[in-house]
Coordinates of N, CA and C in Angstrom, one line a residue:
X1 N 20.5 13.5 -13.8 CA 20.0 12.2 -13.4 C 18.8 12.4 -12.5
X2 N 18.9 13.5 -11.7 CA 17.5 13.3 -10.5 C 16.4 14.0 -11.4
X3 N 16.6 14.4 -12.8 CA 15.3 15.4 -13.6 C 14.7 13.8 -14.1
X4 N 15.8 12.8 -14.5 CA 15.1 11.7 -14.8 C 13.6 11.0 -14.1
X5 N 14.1 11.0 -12.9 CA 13.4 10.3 -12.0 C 12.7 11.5 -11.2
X6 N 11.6 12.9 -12.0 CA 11.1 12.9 -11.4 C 9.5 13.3 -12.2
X7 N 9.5 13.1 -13.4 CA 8.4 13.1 -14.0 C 7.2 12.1 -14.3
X8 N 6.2 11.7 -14.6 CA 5.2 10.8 -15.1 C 5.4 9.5 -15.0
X9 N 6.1 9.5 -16.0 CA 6.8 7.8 -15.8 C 7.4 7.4 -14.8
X10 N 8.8 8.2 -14.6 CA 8.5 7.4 -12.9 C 7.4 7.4 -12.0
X11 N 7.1 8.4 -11.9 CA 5.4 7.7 -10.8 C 5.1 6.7 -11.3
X12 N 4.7 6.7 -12.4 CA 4.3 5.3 -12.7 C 5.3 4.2 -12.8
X13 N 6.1 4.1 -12.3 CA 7.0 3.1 -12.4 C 7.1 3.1 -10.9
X14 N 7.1 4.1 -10.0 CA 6.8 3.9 -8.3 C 5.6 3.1 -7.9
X15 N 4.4 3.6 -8.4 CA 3.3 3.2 -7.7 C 3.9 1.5 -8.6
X16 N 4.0 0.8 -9.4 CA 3.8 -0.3 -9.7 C 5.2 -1.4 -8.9
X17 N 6.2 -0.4 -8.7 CA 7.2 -1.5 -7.6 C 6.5 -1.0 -6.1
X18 N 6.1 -0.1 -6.0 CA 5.1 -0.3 -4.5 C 4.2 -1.1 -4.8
X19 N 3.5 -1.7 -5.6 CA 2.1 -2.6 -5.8 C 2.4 -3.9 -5.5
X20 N 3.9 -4.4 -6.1 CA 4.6 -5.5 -6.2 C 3.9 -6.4 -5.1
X21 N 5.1 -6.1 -3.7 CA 4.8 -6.7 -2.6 C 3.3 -7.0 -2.2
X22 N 2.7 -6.1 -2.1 CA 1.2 -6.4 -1.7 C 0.3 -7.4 -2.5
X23 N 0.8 -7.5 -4.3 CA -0.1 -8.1 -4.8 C 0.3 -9.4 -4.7
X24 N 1.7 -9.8 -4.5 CA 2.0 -11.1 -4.1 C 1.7 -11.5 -2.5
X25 N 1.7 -10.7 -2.0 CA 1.0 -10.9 -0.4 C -1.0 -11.5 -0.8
X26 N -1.2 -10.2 -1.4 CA -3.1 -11.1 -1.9 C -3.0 -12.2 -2.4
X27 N -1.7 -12.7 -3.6 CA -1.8 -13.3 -4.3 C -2.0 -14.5 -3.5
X28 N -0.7 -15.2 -2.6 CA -0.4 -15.9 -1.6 C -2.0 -16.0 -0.7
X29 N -2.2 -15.5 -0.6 CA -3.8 -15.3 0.3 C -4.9 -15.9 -0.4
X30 N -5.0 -15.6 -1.7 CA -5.7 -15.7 -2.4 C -5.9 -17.4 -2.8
X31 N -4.5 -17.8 -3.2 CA -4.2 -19.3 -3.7 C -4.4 -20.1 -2.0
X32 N -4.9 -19.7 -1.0 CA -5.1 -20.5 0.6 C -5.9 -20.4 -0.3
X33 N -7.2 -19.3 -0.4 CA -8.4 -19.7 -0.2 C -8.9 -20.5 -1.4
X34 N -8.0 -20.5 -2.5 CA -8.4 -21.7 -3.4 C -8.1 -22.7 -3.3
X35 N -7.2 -23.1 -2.3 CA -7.1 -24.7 -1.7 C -8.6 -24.5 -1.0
X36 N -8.7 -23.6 0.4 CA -9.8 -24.1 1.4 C -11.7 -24.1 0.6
X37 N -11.4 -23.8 -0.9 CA -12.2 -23.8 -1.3 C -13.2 -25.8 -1.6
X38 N -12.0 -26.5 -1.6 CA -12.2 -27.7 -1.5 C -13.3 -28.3 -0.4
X39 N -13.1 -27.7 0.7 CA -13.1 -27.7 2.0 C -14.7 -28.3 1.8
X40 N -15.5 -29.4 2.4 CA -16.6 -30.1 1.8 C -17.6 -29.0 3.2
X41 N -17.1 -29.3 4.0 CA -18.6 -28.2 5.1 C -18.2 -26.8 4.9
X42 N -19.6 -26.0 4.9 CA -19.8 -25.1 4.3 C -19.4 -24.0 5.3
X43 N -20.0 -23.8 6.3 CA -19.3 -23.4 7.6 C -17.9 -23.2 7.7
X44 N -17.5 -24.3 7.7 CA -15.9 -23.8 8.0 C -14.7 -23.4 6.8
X45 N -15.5 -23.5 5.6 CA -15.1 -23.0 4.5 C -15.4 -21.7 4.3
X46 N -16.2 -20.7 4.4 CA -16.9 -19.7 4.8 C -15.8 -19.2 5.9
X47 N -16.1 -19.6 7.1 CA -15.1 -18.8 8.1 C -14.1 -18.8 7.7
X48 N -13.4 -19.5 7.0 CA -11.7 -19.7 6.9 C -11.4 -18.7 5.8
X49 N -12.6 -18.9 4.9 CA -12.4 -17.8 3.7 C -12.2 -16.0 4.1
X50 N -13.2 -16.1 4.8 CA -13.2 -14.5 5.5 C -12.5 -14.5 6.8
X51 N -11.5 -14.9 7.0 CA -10.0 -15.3 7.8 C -9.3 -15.1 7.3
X52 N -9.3 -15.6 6.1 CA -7.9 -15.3 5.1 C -8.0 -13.8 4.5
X53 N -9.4 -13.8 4.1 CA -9.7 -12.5 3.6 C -9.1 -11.0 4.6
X54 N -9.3 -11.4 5.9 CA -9.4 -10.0 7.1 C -7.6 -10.2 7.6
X55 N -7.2 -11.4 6.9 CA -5.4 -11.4 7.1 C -4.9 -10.5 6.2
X56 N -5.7 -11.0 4.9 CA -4.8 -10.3 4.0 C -5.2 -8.5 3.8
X57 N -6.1 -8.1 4.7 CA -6.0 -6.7 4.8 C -5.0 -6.5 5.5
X58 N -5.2 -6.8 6.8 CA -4.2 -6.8 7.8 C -2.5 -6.9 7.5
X59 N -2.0 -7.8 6.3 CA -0.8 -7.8 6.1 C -0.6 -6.8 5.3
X60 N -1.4 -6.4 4.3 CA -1.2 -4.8 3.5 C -1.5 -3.6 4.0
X61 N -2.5 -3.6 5.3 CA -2.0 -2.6 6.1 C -1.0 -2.2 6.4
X62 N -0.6 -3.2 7.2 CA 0.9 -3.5 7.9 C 2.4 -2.8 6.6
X63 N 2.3 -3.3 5.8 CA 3.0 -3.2 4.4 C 3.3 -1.9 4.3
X64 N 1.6 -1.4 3.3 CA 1.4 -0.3 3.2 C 2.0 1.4 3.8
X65 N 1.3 0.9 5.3 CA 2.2 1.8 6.5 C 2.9 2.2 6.4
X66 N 4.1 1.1 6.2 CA 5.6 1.6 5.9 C 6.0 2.5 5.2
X67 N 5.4 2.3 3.9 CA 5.3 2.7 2.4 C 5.1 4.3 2.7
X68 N 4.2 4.1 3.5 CA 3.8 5.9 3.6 C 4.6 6.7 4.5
X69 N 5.6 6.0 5.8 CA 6.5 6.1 6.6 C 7.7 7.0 5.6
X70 N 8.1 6.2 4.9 CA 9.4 6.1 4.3 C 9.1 7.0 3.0
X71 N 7.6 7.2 2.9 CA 7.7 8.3 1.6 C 7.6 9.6 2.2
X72 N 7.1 9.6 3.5 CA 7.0 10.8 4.6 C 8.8 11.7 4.7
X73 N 9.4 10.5 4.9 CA 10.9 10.8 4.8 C 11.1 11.7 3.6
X74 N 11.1 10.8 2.6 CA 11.4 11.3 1.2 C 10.8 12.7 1.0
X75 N 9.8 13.0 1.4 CA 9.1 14.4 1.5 C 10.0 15.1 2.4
X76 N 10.0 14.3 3.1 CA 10.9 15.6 4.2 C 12.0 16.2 3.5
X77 N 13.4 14.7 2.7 CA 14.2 14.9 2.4 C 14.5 16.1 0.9
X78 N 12.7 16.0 0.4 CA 13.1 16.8 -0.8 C 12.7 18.5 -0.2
X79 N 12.0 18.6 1.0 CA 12.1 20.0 1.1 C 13.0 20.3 1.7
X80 N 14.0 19.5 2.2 CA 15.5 20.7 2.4 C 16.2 20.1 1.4
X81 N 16.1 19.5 0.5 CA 16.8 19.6 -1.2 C 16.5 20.6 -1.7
X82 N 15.7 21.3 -1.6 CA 14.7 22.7 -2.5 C 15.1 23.3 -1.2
X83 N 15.5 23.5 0.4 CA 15.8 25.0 0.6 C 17.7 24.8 0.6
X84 N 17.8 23.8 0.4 CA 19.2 23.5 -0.2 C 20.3 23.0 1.2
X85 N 19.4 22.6 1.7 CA 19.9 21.8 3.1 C 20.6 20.6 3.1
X86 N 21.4 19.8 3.9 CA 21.3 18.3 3.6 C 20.0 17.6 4.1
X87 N 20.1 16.3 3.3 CA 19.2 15.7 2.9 C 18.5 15.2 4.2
X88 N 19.5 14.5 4.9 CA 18.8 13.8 5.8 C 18.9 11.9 5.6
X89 N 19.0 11.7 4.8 CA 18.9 10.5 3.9 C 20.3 9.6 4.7
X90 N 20.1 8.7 5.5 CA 21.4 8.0 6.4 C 21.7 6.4 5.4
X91 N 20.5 6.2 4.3 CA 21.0 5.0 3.8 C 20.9 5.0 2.1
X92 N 22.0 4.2 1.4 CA 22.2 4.3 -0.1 C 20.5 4.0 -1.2
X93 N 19.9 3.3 0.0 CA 18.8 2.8 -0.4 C 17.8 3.9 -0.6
X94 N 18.1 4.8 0.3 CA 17.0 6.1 0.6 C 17.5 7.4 -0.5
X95 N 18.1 6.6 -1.6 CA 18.3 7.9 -2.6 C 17.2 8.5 -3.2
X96 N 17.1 10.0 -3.2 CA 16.4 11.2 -3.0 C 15.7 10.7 -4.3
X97 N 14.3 10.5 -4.8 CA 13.2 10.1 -6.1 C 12.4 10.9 -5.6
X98 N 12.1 12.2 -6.2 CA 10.9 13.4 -6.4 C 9.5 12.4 -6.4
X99 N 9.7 11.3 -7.3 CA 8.6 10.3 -7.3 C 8.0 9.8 -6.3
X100 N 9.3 9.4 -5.1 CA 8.6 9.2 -4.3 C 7.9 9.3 -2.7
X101 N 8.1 11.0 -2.9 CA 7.9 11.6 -2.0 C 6.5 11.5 -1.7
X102 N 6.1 12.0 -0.4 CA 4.8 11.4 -0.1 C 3.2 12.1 -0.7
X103 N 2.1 12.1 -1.2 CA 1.0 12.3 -1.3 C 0.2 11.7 -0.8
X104 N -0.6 12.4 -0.4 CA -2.1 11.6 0.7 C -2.5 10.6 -0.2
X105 N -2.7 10.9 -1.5 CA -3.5 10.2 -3.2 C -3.3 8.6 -3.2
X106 N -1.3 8.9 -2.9 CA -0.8 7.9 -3.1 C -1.1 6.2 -2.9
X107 N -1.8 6.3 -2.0 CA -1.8 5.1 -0.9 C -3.4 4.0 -1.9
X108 N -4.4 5.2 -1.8 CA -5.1 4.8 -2.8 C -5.3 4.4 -4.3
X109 N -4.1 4.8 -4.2 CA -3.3 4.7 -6.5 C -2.7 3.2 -5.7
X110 N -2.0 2.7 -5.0 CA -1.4 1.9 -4.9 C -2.5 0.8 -4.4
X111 N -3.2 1.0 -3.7 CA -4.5 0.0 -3.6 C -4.8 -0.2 -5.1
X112 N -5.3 0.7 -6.0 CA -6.0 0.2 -6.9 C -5.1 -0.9 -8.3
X113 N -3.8 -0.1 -7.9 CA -3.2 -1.0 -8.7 C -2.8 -2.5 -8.6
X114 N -3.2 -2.8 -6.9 CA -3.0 -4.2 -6.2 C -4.0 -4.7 -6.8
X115 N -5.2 -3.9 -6.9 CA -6.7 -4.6 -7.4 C -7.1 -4.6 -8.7
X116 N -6.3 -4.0 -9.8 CA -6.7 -4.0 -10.8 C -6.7 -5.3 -11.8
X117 N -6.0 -6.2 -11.5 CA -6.2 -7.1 -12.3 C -7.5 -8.2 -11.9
X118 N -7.8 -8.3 -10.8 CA -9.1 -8.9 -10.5 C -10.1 -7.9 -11.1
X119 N -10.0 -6.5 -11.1 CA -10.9 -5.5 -11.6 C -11.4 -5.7 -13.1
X120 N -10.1 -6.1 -13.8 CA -10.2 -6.3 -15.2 C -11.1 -7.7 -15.5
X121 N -10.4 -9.0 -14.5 CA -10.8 -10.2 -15.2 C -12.6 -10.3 -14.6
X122 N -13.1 -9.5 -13.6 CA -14.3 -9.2 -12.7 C -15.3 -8.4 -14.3
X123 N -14.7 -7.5 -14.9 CA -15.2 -6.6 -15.8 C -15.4 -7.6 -16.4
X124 N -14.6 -8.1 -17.5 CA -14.5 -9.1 -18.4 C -15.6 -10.0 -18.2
X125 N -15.3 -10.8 -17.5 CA -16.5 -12.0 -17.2 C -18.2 -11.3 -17.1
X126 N -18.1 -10.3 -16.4 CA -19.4 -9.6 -16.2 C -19.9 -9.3 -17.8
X127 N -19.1 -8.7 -18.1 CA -19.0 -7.5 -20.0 C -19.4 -8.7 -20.8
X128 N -18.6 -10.0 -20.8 CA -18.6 -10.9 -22.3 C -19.0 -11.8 -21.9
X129 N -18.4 -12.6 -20.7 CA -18.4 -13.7 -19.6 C -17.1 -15.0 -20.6
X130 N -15.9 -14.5 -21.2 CA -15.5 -15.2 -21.2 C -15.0 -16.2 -20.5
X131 N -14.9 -17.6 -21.0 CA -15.0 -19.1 -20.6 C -13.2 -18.9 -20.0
X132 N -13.1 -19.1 -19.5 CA -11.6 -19.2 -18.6 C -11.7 -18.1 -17.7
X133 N -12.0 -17.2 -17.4 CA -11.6 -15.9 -17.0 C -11.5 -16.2 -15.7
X134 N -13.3 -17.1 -15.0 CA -13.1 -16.9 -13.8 C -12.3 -18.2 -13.0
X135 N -11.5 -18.9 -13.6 CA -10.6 -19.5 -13.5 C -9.4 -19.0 -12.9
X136 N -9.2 -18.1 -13.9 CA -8.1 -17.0 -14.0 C -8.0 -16.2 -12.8
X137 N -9.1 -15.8 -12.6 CA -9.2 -14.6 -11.8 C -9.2 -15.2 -10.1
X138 N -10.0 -16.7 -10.2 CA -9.8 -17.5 -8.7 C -8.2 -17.8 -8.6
X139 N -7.7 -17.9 -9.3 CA -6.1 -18.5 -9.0 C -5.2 -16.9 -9.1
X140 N -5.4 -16.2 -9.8 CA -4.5 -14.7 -9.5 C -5.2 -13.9 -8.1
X141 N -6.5 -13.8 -8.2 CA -7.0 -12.8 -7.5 C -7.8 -13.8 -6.6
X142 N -7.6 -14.9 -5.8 CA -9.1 -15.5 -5.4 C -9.4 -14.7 -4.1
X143 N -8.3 -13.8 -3.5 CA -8.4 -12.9 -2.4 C -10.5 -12.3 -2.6
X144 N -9.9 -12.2 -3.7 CA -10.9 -11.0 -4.5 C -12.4 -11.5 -4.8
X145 N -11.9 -12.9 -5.6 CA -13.0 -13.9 -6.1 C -13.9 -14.7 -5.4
X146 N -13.5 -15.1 -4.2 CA -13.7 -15.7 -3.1 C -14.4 -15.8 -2.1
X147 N -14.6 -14.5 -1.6 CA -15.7 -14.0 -0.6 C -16.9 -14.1 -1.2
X148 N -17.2 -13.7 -2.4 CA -18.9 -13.7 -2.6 C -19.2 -15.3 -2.7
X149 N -18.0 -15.5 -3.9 CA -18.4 -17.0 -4.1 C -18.8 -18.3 -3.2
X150 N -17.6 -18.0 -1.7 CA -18.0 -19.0 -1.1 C -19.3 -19.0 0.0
X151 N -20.3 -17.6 -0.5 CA -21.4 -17.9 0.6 C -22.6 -18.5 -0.6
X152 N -22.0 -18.2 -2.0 CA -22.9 -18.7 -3.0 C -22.6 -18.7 -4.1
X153 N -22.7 -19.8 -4.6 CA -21.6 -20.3 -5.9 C -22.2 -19.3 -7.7
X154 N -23.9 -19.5 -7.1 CA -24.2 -18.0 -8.1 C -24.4 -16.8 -7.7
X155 N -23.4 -16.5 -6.7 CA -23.2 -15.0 -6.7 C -22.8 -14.6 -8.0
X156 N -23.6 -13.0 -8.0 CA -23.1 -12.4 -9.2 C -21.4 -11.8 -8.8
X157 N -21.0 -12.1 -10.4 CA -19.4 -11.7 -10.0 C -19.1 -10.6 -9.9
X158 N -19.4 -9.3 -9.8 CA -19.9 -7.9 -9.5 C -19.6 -7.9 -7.9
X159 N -20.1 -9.0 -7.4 CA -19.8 -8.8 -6.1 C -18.2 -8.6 -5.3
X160 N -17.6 -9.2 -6.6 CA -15.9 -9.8 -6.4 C -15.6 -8.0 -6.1
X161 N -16.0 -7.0 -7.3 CA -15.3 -6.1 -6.8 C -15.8 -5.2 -5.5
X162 N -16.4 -5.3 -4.4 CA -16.5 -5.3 -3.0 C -15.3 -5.5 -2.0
X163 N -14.6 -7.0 -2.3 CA -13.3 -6.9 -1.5 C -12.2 -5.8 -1.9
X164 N -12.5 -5.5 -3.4 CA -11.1 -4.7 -4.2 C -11.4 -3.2 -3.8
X165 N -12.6 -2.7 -3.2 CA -12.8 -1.2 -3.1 C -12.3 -1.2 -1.7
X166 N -12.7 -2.6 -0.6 CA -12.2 -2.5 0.4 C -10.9 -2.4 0.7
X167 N -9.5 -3.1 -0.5 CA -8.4 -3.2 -0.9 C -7.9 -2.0 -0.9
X168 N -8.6 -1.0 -2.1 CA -8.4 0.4 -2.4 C -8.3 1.3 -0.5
X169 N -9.1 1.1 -0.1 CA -9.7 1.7 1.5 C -8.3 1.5 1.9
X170 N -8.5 0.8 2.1 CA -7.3 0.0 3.4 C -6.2 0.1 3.0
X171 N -5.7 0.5 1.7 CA -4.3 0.7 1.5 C -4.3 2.7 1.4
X172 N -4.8 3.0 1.1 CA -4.9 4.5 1.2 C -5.3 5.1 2.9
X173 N -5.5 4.5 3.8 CA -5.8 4.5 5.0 C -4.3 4.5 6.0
X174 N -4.0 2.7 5.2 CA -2.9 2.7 5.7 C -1.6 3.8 4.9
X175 N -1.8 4.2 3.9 CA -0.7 4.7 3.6 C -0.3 6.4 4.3
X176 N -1.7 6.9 4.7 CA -1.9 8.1 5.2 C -1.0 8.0 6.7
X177 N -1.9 7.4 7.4 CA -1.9 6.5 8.6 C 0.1 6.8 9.0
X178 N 0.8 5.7 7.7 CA 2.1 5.9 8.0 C 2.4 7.3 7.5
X179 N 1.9 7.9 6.9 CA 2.3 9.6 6.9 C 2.5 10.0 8.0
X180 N 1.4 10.0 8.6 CA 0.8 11.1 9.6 C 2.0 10.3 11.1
X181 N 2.1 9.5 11.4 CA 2.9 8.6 12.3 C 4.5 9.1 11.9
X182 N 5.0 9.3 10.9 CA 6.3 9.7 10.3 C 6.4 11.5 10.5
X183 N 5.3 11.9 9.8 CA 5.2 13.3 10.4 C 5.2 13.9 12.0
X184 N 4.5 13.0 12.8 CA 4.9 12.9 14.2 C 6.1 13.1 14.5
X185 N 6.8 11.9 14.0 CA 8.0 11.5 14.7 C 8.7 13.4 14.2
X186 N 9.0 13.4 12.8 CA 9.6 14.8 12.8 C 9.2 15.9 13.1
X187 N 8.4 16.3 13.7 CA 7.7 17.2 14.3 C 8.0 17.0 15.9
X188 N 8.5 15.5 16.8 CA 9.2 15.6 17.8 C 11.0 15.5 17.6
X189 N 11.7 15.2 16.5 CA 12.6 15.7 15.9 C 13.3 17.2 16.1
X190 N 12.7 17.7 15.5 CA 12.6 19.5 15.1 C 12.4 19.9 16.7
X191 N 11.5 19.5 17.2 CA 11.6 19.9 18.7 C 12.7 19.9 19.7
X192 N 12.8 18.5 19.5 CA 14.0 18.1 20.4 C 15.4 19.0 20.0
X193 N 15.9 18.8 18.5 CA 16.5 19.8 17.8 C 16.5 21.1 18.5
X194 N 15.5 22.0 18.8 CA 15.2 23.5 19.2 C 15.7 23.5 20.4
X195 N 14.8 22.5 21.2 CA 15.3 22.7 22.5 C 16.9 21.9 22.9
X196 N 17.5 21.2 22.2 CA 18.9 21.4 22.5 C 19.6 23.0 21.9
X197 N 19.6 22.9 20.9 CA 20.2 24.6 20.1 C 19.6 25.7 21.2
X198 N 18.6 25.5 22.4 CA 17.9 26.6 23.2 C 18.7 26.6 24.2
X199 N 19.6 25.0 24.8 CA 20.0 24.7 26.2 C 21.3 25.6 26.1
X200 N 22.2 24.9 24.4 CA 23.3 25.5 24.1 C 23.4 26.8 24.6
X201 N 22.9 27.7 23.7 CA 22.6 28.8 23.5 C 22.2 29.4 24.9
X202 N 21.9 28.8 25.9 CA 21.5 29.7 27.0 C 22.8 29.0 28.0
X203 N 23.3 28.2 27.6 CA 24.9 28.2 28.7 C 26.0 29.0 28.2
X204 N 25.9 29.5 26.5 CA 26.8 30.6 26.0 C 26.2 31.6 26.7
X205 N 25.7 31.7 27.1 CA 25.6 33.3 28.4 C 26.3 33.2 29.6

């Protein structure tokens, strides 16, 4: 069962249920800014847009983080699986997936997969300029679509992928970020660990 879940496809079946949350987090962000796109003065349409825009980094930071927290674990937990230790693992939810233990890579695979569908319908319209697309792409992705458009209605759509590299950034930043924070913590773990087994060990004298 755990040989199942640890080859190709599961990764790719991890990175895309880690994408989930976040792209419905842009998504949600996205569909404000195609309401406030109505918005008749240009000023406060504009600020509100790059408001919603610098939230919805901020909530997939936030997200993200975690993501890399709890894959930090899973890392931990598969290297005393491999020196044949217990796991470590205190909840049913935290079952041991080789998939998804942590890589620095990670965080950035998972940004792009938040971004890739604005990536696609951004290509597209640019490539052919099919007639619906940017339709499409304001109501799925307007996180994405949005910022260029609302300081100029003929911005080139080229510009759209600017917020999605900054997407890619900020989720690989944040996913390290919760690494490196999770690595802390067991790295004061293991200490604290030592130095009780040190206190022990010196009152058995």
């Amino acid at each position: 069962m755990e040989k199942t879940k640890s080859g190709p496809i599961w990764s790719v079946i991890e990175y895309a249920r880690r994408a989930v949350t976040p792209f419905v987090i842009n998504l949600m962000f996205g569909m404000t800014m195609f309401a406030c796109a109505a918005i008749k003065n240009d000023e406060a349409r504009i600020i509100l847009s790059y408001l919603l825009l610098v939230l919805t980094y901020i909530a997939s930071f936030v997200l993200i983080r975690t993501m890399g927290e709890n894959a930090y674990k899973m890392k931990v937990a598969g290297e005393r699986k491999r020196k044949g230790q217990p796991l470590g693992l205190t909840d049913s939810k935290d079952a041991y997936w080789p998939a998804k233990e942590y890589r620095g890579y990670k965080g950035f695979v998972i940004g792009a997969v938040v971004s890739l569908i604005p990536i696609v319908f951004i290509v597209i319209d640019a490539a052919a300029g099919v007639s619906g697309v940017r339709v499409a792409c304001a109501m799925l992705a307007g996180w994405a679509f949005f910022p260029p458009v609302v300081i100029s209605t003929s911005a080139n759509i080229l510009f759209s992928l600017i917020p999605c590299a900054i997407q890619i950034v900020v989720a690989g930043v944040a996913y390290i970020m919760g690494g490196n924070k999770e690595k802390l913590r067991q790295f004061a773990l293991e200490q604290r660990e030592a130095d009780v087994s040190k206190a022990k060990g010196e009152k058995k004298r």
